[in-house]
Short mmCIF file of C-alpha atoms in Angstrom, two decimals:
data_model
loop_
_atom_site.label_atom_id
_atom_site.label_comp_id
_atom_site.label_asym_id
_atom_site.label_seq_id
_atom_site.Cartn_x
_atom_site.Cartn_y
_atom_site.Cartn_z
CA MET A 9 113.50 53.67 103.39
CA ASN A 10 113.30 56.16 100.47
CA PHE A 11 116.53 55.77 98.71
CA SER A 12 118.00 58.65 96.84
CA LYS A 13 119.96 58.51 93.65
CA VAL A 14 123.79 58.36 94.12
CA PRO A 15 125.70 59.93 91.48
CA GLU A 16 128.38 57.76 89.65
CA PRO A 17 131.73 59.57 89.24
CA VAL A 18 132.53 60.56 86.01
CA ILE A 19 136.37 60.04 86.02
CA GLU A 20 138.30 56.86 85.57
CA PHE A 21 138.89 54.77 88.58
CA ALA A 22 142.54 55.54 89.25
CA PRO A 23 143.11 56.32 92.88
CA LYS A 24 146.54 57.43 94.19
CA THR A 25 148.55 55.04 96.14
CA TYR A 26 151.44 55.50 98.81
CA VAL A 27 153.76 53.59 100.45
CA CYS A 28 153.99 54.57 104.19
CA LYS A 29 157.31 53.75 105.73
CA ARG A 30 158.11 52.98 109.55
CA ALA A 31 159.39 56.15 111.15
CA VAL A 32 163.07 55.64 111.91
CA ALA A 33 164.14 59.07 113.24
CA GLY A 34 161.82 59.50 116.22
CA PRO A 35 160.36 60.40 118.45
CA LEU A 36 158.38 63.35 116.93
CA VAL A 37 158.46 66.41 118.63
CA LEU A 38 155.79 68.48 116.85
CA ASP A 39 156.22 72.01 115.97
CA GLY A 40 154.46 71.99 112.57
CA ARG A 41 157.51 72.07 110.47
CA ILE A 42 158.36 69.38 108.04
CA ASP A 43 161.99 70.35 107.43
CA LYS A 44 163.38 68.09 110.02
CA PRO A 45 164.89 64.60 110.20
CA PHE A 46 161.81 62.81 111.33
CA TRP A 47 160.35 63.30 107.83
CA ASP A 48 163.18 62.50 105.60
CA ALA A 49 162.22 58.88 105.16
CA ALA A 50 158.72 59.92 103.98
CA ALA A 51 158.13 60.72 100.35
CA TRP A 52 155.83 63.74 99.37
CA THR A 53 152.41 62.70 97.65
CA ASP A 54 151.79 64.00 94.40
CA ASP A 55 150.45 67.55 94.49
CA PHE A 56 146.98 67.93 95.23
CA VAL A 57 144.36 68.40 92.37
CA ASP A 58 140.83 69.68 92.16
CA ILE A 59 138.38 67.30 93.63
CA GLU A 60 136.86 66.70 90.35
CA GLY A 61 140.40 65.83 88.76
CA ASP A 62 141.20 66.90 85.21
CA LEU A 63 137.46 68.21 84.82
CA ARG A 64 138.62 71.49 86.40
CA PRO A 65 141.71 73.57 86.37
CA LYS A 66 144.63 72.72 88.63
CA PRO A 67 144.76 74.46 91.89
CA ARG A 68 146.48 77.79 92.09
CA LYS A 69 148.40 76.97 95.31
CA ARG A 70 150.59 73.88 95.97
CA THR A 71 149.52 71.33 98.55
CA ARG A 72 151.38 68.06 99.30
CA ALA A 73 151.65 65.65 102.22
CA LYS A 74 153.76 62.98 103.82
CA MET A 75 152.96 59.94 106.02
CA LEU A 76 154.93 57.72 108.26
CA TRP A 77 153.59 55.08 110.97
CA ASP A 78 155.10 53.28 113.93
CA ASP A 79 153.96 50.80 116.55
CA GLU A 80 152.04 53.75 118.28
CA HIS A 81 150.85 56.27 115.67
CA PHE A 82 149.85 57.14 112.34
CA TYR A 83 151.66 60.33 111.36
CA VAL A 84 150.64 62.89 108.78
CA ALA A 85 152.34 66.25 107.63
CA ALA A 86 151.02 68.51 104.92
CA GLU A 87 152.43 71.70 103.51
CA MET A 88 150.22 74.12 101.78
CA GLU A 89 151.44 77.11 99.90
CA GLU A 90 149.41 80.30 100.85
CA ASP A 91 149.76 84.12 100.95
CA GLU A 92 146.61 84.61 102.82
CA ILE A 93 146.82 82.85 106.19
CA TRP A 94 143.75 83.28 108.29
CA GLY A 95 141.55 81.54 110.69
CA THR A 96 138.54 82.23 112.97
CA LEU A 97 137.39 79.14 114.77
CA THR A 98 138.82 78.43 117.95
CA GLU A 99 136.51 75.76 119.67
CA ARG A 100 137.12 72.01 119.34
CA ASP A 101 134.63 70.42 116.96
CA SER A 102 133.66 73.57 115.15
CA VAL A 103 132.78 73.13 111.51
CA ILE A 104 136.37 73.71 110.66
CA PHE A 105 135.75 73.95 106.89
CA HIS A 106 134.18 77.18 107.23
CA ASP A 107 137.96 78.44 107.53
CA ASN A 108 140.72 77.50 105.09
CA ASP A 109 141.71 73.99 106.37
CA PHE A 110 143.41 70.65 105.97
CA GLU A 111 141.38 67.49 106.20
CA ILE A 112 142.08 63.78 106.57
CA PHE A 113 139.58 60.83 105.93
CA ILE A 114 140.45 57.30 106.77
CA ASP A 115 138.46 54.10 106.20
CA PRO A 116 140.25 51.40 107.82
CA ASP A 117 138.77 48.09 106.21
CA GLY A 118 137.43 49.92 103.14
CA ASP A 119 133.91 48.83 103.46
CA SER A 120 132.89 52.58 103.08
CA HIS A 121 131.16 52.20 106.63
CA LEU A 122 132.74 53.48 109.92
CA TYR A 123 135.22 55.80 108.90
CA TYR A 124 137.01 58.79 110.42
CA GLU A 125 137.15 62.57 109.35
CA PHE A 126 139.70 65.15 110.76
CA GLU A 127 139.88 68.79 109.95
CA ILE A 128 142.49 71.22 111.16
CA ASN A 129 142.82 75.16 110.47
CA ALA A 130 145.66 77.53 110.91
CA LEU A 131 144.83 78.12 114.29
CA ASN A 132 145.42 74.49 115.12
CA THR A 133 141.74 73.86 115.98
CA VAL A 134 140.51 70.48 115.03
CA TRP A 135 137.38 68.81 114.47
CA ASP A 136 137.47 64.98 114.58
CA LEU A 137 134.41 62.74 113.95
CA LEU A 138 133.29 59.25 113.05
CA LEU A 139 130.79 58.66 110.42
CA VAL A 140 128.74 55.36 110.76
CA LYS A 141 128.15 55.59 106.97
CA PRO A 142 128.23 58.26 104.05
CA TYR A 143 125.61 60.67 104.20
CA ARG A 144 124.23 59.43 101.03
CA ASP A 145 123.48 56.00 102.78
CA GLY A 146 121.76 57.96 105.76
CA GLY A 147 124.64 57.68 107.88
CA PRO A 148 124.83 60.05 110.95
CA PRO A 149 127.98 61.81 111.84
CA VAL A 150 129.00 61.03 115.47
CA ASN A 151 130.51 64.51 116.58
CA GLY A 152 131.12 63.41 120.02
CA TRP A 153 133.89 60.80 118.98
CA ASP A 154 137.41 62.04 119.72
CA ILE A 155 140.83 60.79 118.81
CA ARG A 156 142.21 60.32 122.14
CA GLY A 157 145.80 61.17 122.56
CA LEU A 158 145.75 63.20 119.16
CA ARG A 159 148.55 65.63 118.82
CA THR A 160 148.72 68.26 116.47
CA ALA A 161 150.95 71.35 115.52
CA VAL A 162 150.97 74.10 112.94
CA TYR A 163 153.80 76.21 111.52
CA ILE A 164 153.12 79.50 109.82
CA ASP A 165 155.82 80.98 107.45
CA GLY A 166 154.30 84.29 107.56
CA GLU A 167 151.72 85.94 110.01
CA LEU A 168 148.32 84.69 110.94
CA ASN A 169 145.54 87.14 110.19
CA HIS A 170 147.63 89.79 108.93
CA PRO A 171 147.16 90.50 105.24
CA ALA A 172 150.19 93.03 104.98
CA ALA A 173 152.70 90.20 105.95
CA LYS A 174 154.74 88.57 103.46
CA ASN A 175 152.89 85.03 103.76
CA ARG A 176 154.39 81.95 102.02
CA LEU A 177 152.90 78.81 103.51
CA TRP A 178 151.63 77.13 106.54
CA SER A 179 152.07 73.51 107.50
CA VAL A 180 150.90 70.76 110.03
CA GLU A 181 152.01 67.88 111.81
CA ILE A 182 149.51 65.32 113.23
CA ALA A 183 149.96 62.34 115.21
CA MET A 184 146.94 59.81 115.47
CA PRO A 185 147.32 57.24 118.11
CA TRP A 186 146.31 53.65 116.85
CA ALA A 187 144.79 53.05 120.21
CA SER A 188 141.88 55.19 118.80
CA LEU A 189 142.01 54.47 114.84
CA ARG A 190 141.68 50.79 115.74
CA GLU A 191 138.34 51.10 116.60
CA CYS A 192 136.76 50.79 113.21
CA ALA A 193 139.83 48.76 111.88
CA PRO A 194 139.88 45.16 110.73
CA GLU A 195 139.75 42.99 113.87
CA GLY A 196 139.94 45.80 116.07
CA ARG A 197 143.81 46.27 115.55
CA PRO A 198 146.30 48.62 114.08
CA PRO A 199 147.60 47.64 110.53
CA VAL A 200 150.23 45.01 109.85
CA PRO A 201 153.02 45.42 107.34
CA GLY A 202 151.77 44.79 103.93
CA GLU A 203 148.18 45.96 104.74
CA PHE A 204 146.44 48.97 103.16
CA TRP A 205 143.96 51.35 104.37
CA ARG A 206 141.91 53.88 102.34
CA VAL A 207 143.04 57.25 102.81
CA ASN A 208 142.44 60.74 101.39
CA PHE A 209 143.24 64.43 102.15
CA SER A 210 141.29 67.51 101.25
CA ARG A 211 142.44 71.18 101.52
CA VAL A 212 139.28 73.71 101.64
CA GLU A 213 140.41 77.22 100.14
CA TRP A 214 138.10 80.10 100.30
CA GLN A 215 138.14 83.35 98.18
CA VAL A 216 138.91 86.10 100.39
CA GLU A 217 139.56 90.09 100.26
CA VAL A 218 140.84 92.57 102.64
CA GLN A 219 138.54 95.04 104.43
CA ASP A 220 139.57 97.21 107.24
CA GLY A 221 142.75 95.39 107.58
CA ARG A 222 141.47 91.71 107.96
CA TYR A 223 140.54 88.89 105.64
CA VAL A 224 136.79 88.43 104.76
CA LYS A 225 135.23 86.03 102.38
CA GLN A 226 134.39 87.42 98.99
CA VAL A 227 130.60 87.45 98.38
CA ASN A 228 129.13 86.85 95.03
CA PRO A 229 126.84 89.71 94.25
CA ALA A 230 124.35 87.58 92.32
CA THR A 231 123.59 85.44 95.43
CA GLY A 232 124.50 87.57 98.43
CA ASN A 233 126.71 84.50 99.77
CA PRO A 234 130.29 83.86 99.67
CA TYR A 235 131.59 82.12 96.57
CA PRO A 236 131.80 78.55 96.92
CA GLU A 237 135.11 77.09 98.38
CA ASP A 238 137.76 75.12 96.53
CA ASN A 239 138.42 71.64 97.31
CA TRP A 240 141.78 70.49 96.51
CA VAL A 241 142.69 66.93 97.33
CA TRP A 242 145.29 64.16 96.90
CA SER A 243 143.37 61.33 95.09
CA PRO A 244 140.53 63.10 93.08
CA GLN A 245 136.92 62.05 93.59
CA GLY A 246 135.34 62.88 90.12
CA ILE A 247 132.44 64.43 92.06
CA VAL A 248 132.24 67.18 94.57
CA ASN A 249 131.91 65.01 97.59
CA MET A 250 134.56 63.61 99.86
CA HIS A 251 132.12 61.23 101.32
CA TYR A 252 132.66 58.57 98.61
CA PRO A 253 135.18 56.33 100.67
CA GLU A 254 135.55 54.07 97.60
CA LEU A 255 137.32 56.78 95.82
CA TRP A 256 139.90 57.61 98.28
CA GLY A 257 143.51 56.57 97.90
CA TYR A 258 145.48 53.59 98.95
CA VAL A 259 147.94 53.77 101.75
CA VAL A 260 150.00 50.51 102.42
CA PHE A 261 152.03 50.32 105.51
CA ALA A 262 155.60 49.03 104.92
CA ASP A 263 157.73 47.12 107.06
CA GLU A 264 161.43 47.85 108.42
CA SER A 265 162.91 46.39 105.25
CA ALA A 266 161.37 49.12 102.95
CA ASP A 267 163.86 51.40 101.33
CA ALA A 268 164.27 54.36 103.91
CA GLY A 269 164.90 57.20 101.25
CA GLY A 270 163.25 58.47 98.05
CA GLY A 271 161.78 56.30 95.44
CA SER A 272 158.36 56.05 94.10
CA ALA A 273 155.49 56.77 96.48
CA GLY A 274 153.17 54.45 94.84
CA PHE A 275 152.00 50.74 94.22
CA PRO A 276 149.98 48.70 91.97
CA LEU A 277 146.64 47.92 93.13
CA PRO A 278 145.61 44.22 93.83
CA GLN A 279 142.93 42.85 91.16
CA ASP A 280 140.45 42.49 94.00
CA GLU A 281 140.14 46.21 94.16
CA TYR A 282 138.81 46.56 90.63
CA VAL A 283 136.19 43.67 91.36
CA LYS A 284 135.02 45.88 94.31
CA TRP A 285 135.01 49.06 92.04
CA GLU A 286 132.71 47.37 89.61
CA LEU A 287 130.36 46.10 92.36
CA ARG A 288 130.43 49.98 93.43
CA ARG A 289 129.40 51.06 89.97
CA LEU A 290 126.41 48.53 89.88
CA TYR A 291 125.41 50.01 93.47
CA TYR A 292 125.21 53.36 91.94
CA ARG A 293 123.18 51.98 89.09
CA GLN A 294 120.70 50.43 91.52
CA ARG A 295 120.27 53.73 93.51
CA SER A 296 119.60 55.53 90.26
CA TYR A 297 117.14 52.95 89.30
CA TYR A 298 115.23 52.94 92.62
CA ALA A 299 115.04 56.95 92.17
CA ARG A 300 113.41 56.42 88.72
CA CYS A 301 111.17 53.33 89.54
CA GLY A 302 110.65 53.05 93.30
CA ARG A 303 112.44 49.67 93.64
CA PHE A 304 115.45 47.88 92.93
CA THR A 305 115.93 45.43 90.33
CA ALA A 306 117.21 41.87 90.04
CA GLU A 307 117.69 42.14 86.36
CA LEU A 308 121.34 43.08 85.55
CA ALA A 309 120.20 44.00 81.92
CA GLU A 310 118.37 46.88 83.51
CA LEU A 311 121.65 48.16 85.35
CA VAL A 312 124.02 47.70 82.35
CA THR A 313 124.06 47.44 78.57
CA ALA A 314 125.13 44.25 77.08
CA GLU A 315 127.96 46.38 75.05
CA GLU A 316 129.00 47.62 78.39
CA MET A 317 129.04 44.23 80.26
CA ASN A 318 131.47 43.10 77.91
CA THR A 319 133.93 45.66 79.42
CA PHE A 320 133.38 44.39 83.08
CA ARG A 321 135.83 42.02 84.65
CA ILE A 322 133.05 40.56 86.89
CA ARG A 323 129.95 38.44 86.27
CA PRO A 324 127.70 39.46 89.16
CA LYS A 325 124.84 37.88 90.61
CA VAL A 326 121.93 40.35 91.44
CA GLU A 327 119.06 39.50 93.94
CA ALA A 328 116.40 42.33 94.98
CA ALA A 329 113.27 42.65 96.79
CA GLY A 330 111.52 45.82 97.31
CA GLY A 331 113.99 47.93 99.24
CA ARG A 332 116.78 45.69 99.63
CA PHE A 333 119.48 44.30 97.34
CA GLU A 334 122.46 42.34 97.15
CA ILE A 335 125.15 42.01 94.29
CA SER A 336 127.77 39.47 94.53
CA ALA A 337 130.84 38.69 92.45
CA THR A 338 133.79 36.28 92.97
CA THR A 339 137.25 37.39 94.16
CA SER A 340 140.02 37.51 91.51
CA ASP A 341 141.64 34.30 92.97
CA GLY A 342 138.12 32.50 93.01
CA ASN A 343 138.50 31.77 96.54
CA GLY A 344 135.75 34.32 97.94
CA ILE A 345 132.83 36.51 97.23
CA PHE A 346 132.51 39.82 97.57
CA MET A 347 128.88 41.33 98.47
CA ILE A 348 127.35 44.90 98.40
CA ARG A 349 124.03 45.94 99.51
CA GLU A 350 121.54 48.74 99.10
CA ASP A 351 123.36 50.83 101.85
CA GLY A 352 126.61 50.62 100.05
CA LYS A 353 128.48 48.21 102.63
CA LEU A 354 130.89 45.84 101.05
CA TRP A 355 132.17 42.79 102.43
CA LYS A 356 133.88 39.63 101.59
CA GLU A 357 132.56 36.13 102.20
CA ARG A 358 134.19 32.63 101.55
CA SER A 359 132.95 30.70 98.81
#
């Protein structure tokens, strides 16, 4: 296999975190509106930022989300300020990000393989798919995979595809059954209280103008193509690529004893997550090394300088042979070993 370079993100590893509380005011009657008792228990996420974080200006339109869960569903709501509300795609599993959209990414076990992508536009058209592994690692998308029992709704404060309207926002409600999401989850089950899944959200926003009474994408005269879309996200990636699951946020599922109202939406990361991140950094370096040299290296010094190694929390073991490598490091408590290999899969073994 010809391994391509995998760019290393240029921002500090500081993913967003969120405490997902139990839904206590159900059942949810979906109409796309978030201003109802069902959502009162859920805190808003931080406002979305550019996908590259502070490397780019803050988004010009506000986006934020809420999450809840119960025994049957994972619930997500999102609110998007918008004075240009439009949509064109009406067939399920169209490439929805060709319109403005809202997207959800979920990696239940945090190994960067077997994760879900979901997209929805203002017409309530959805695209749901499963990724065997990220595109950078040769992973194919499974477009035929569907979230069975999925329920969605869109609310528009304004008028769809009507440029003269006083548009203010559009919002979405999504109920995803655990019966589908458990497919790629640890032990094939829904989460248990205190467990976290990796999650991120993205909003795609195109530059448009009005022609003949309808919205059309603005074209860059230098290229003859539409200007690139903006990507506004909950947890910044540090790279214009959502398919870096290791950079997504952390959502911990709280039990019934969690505070039912207000409070902070975040929590401190377990120390093991920093161990995993440093293994990820070495994975990026191995892929870059292969792109330069045509092989992987078993020499740590060829991946990290001695000065930089002093800043690492781990003392990794590197093994490599031709087109294969494994890098390992002990868990923070010393009772296990984390492993990462050439296709980015990361897992835990007992010591």
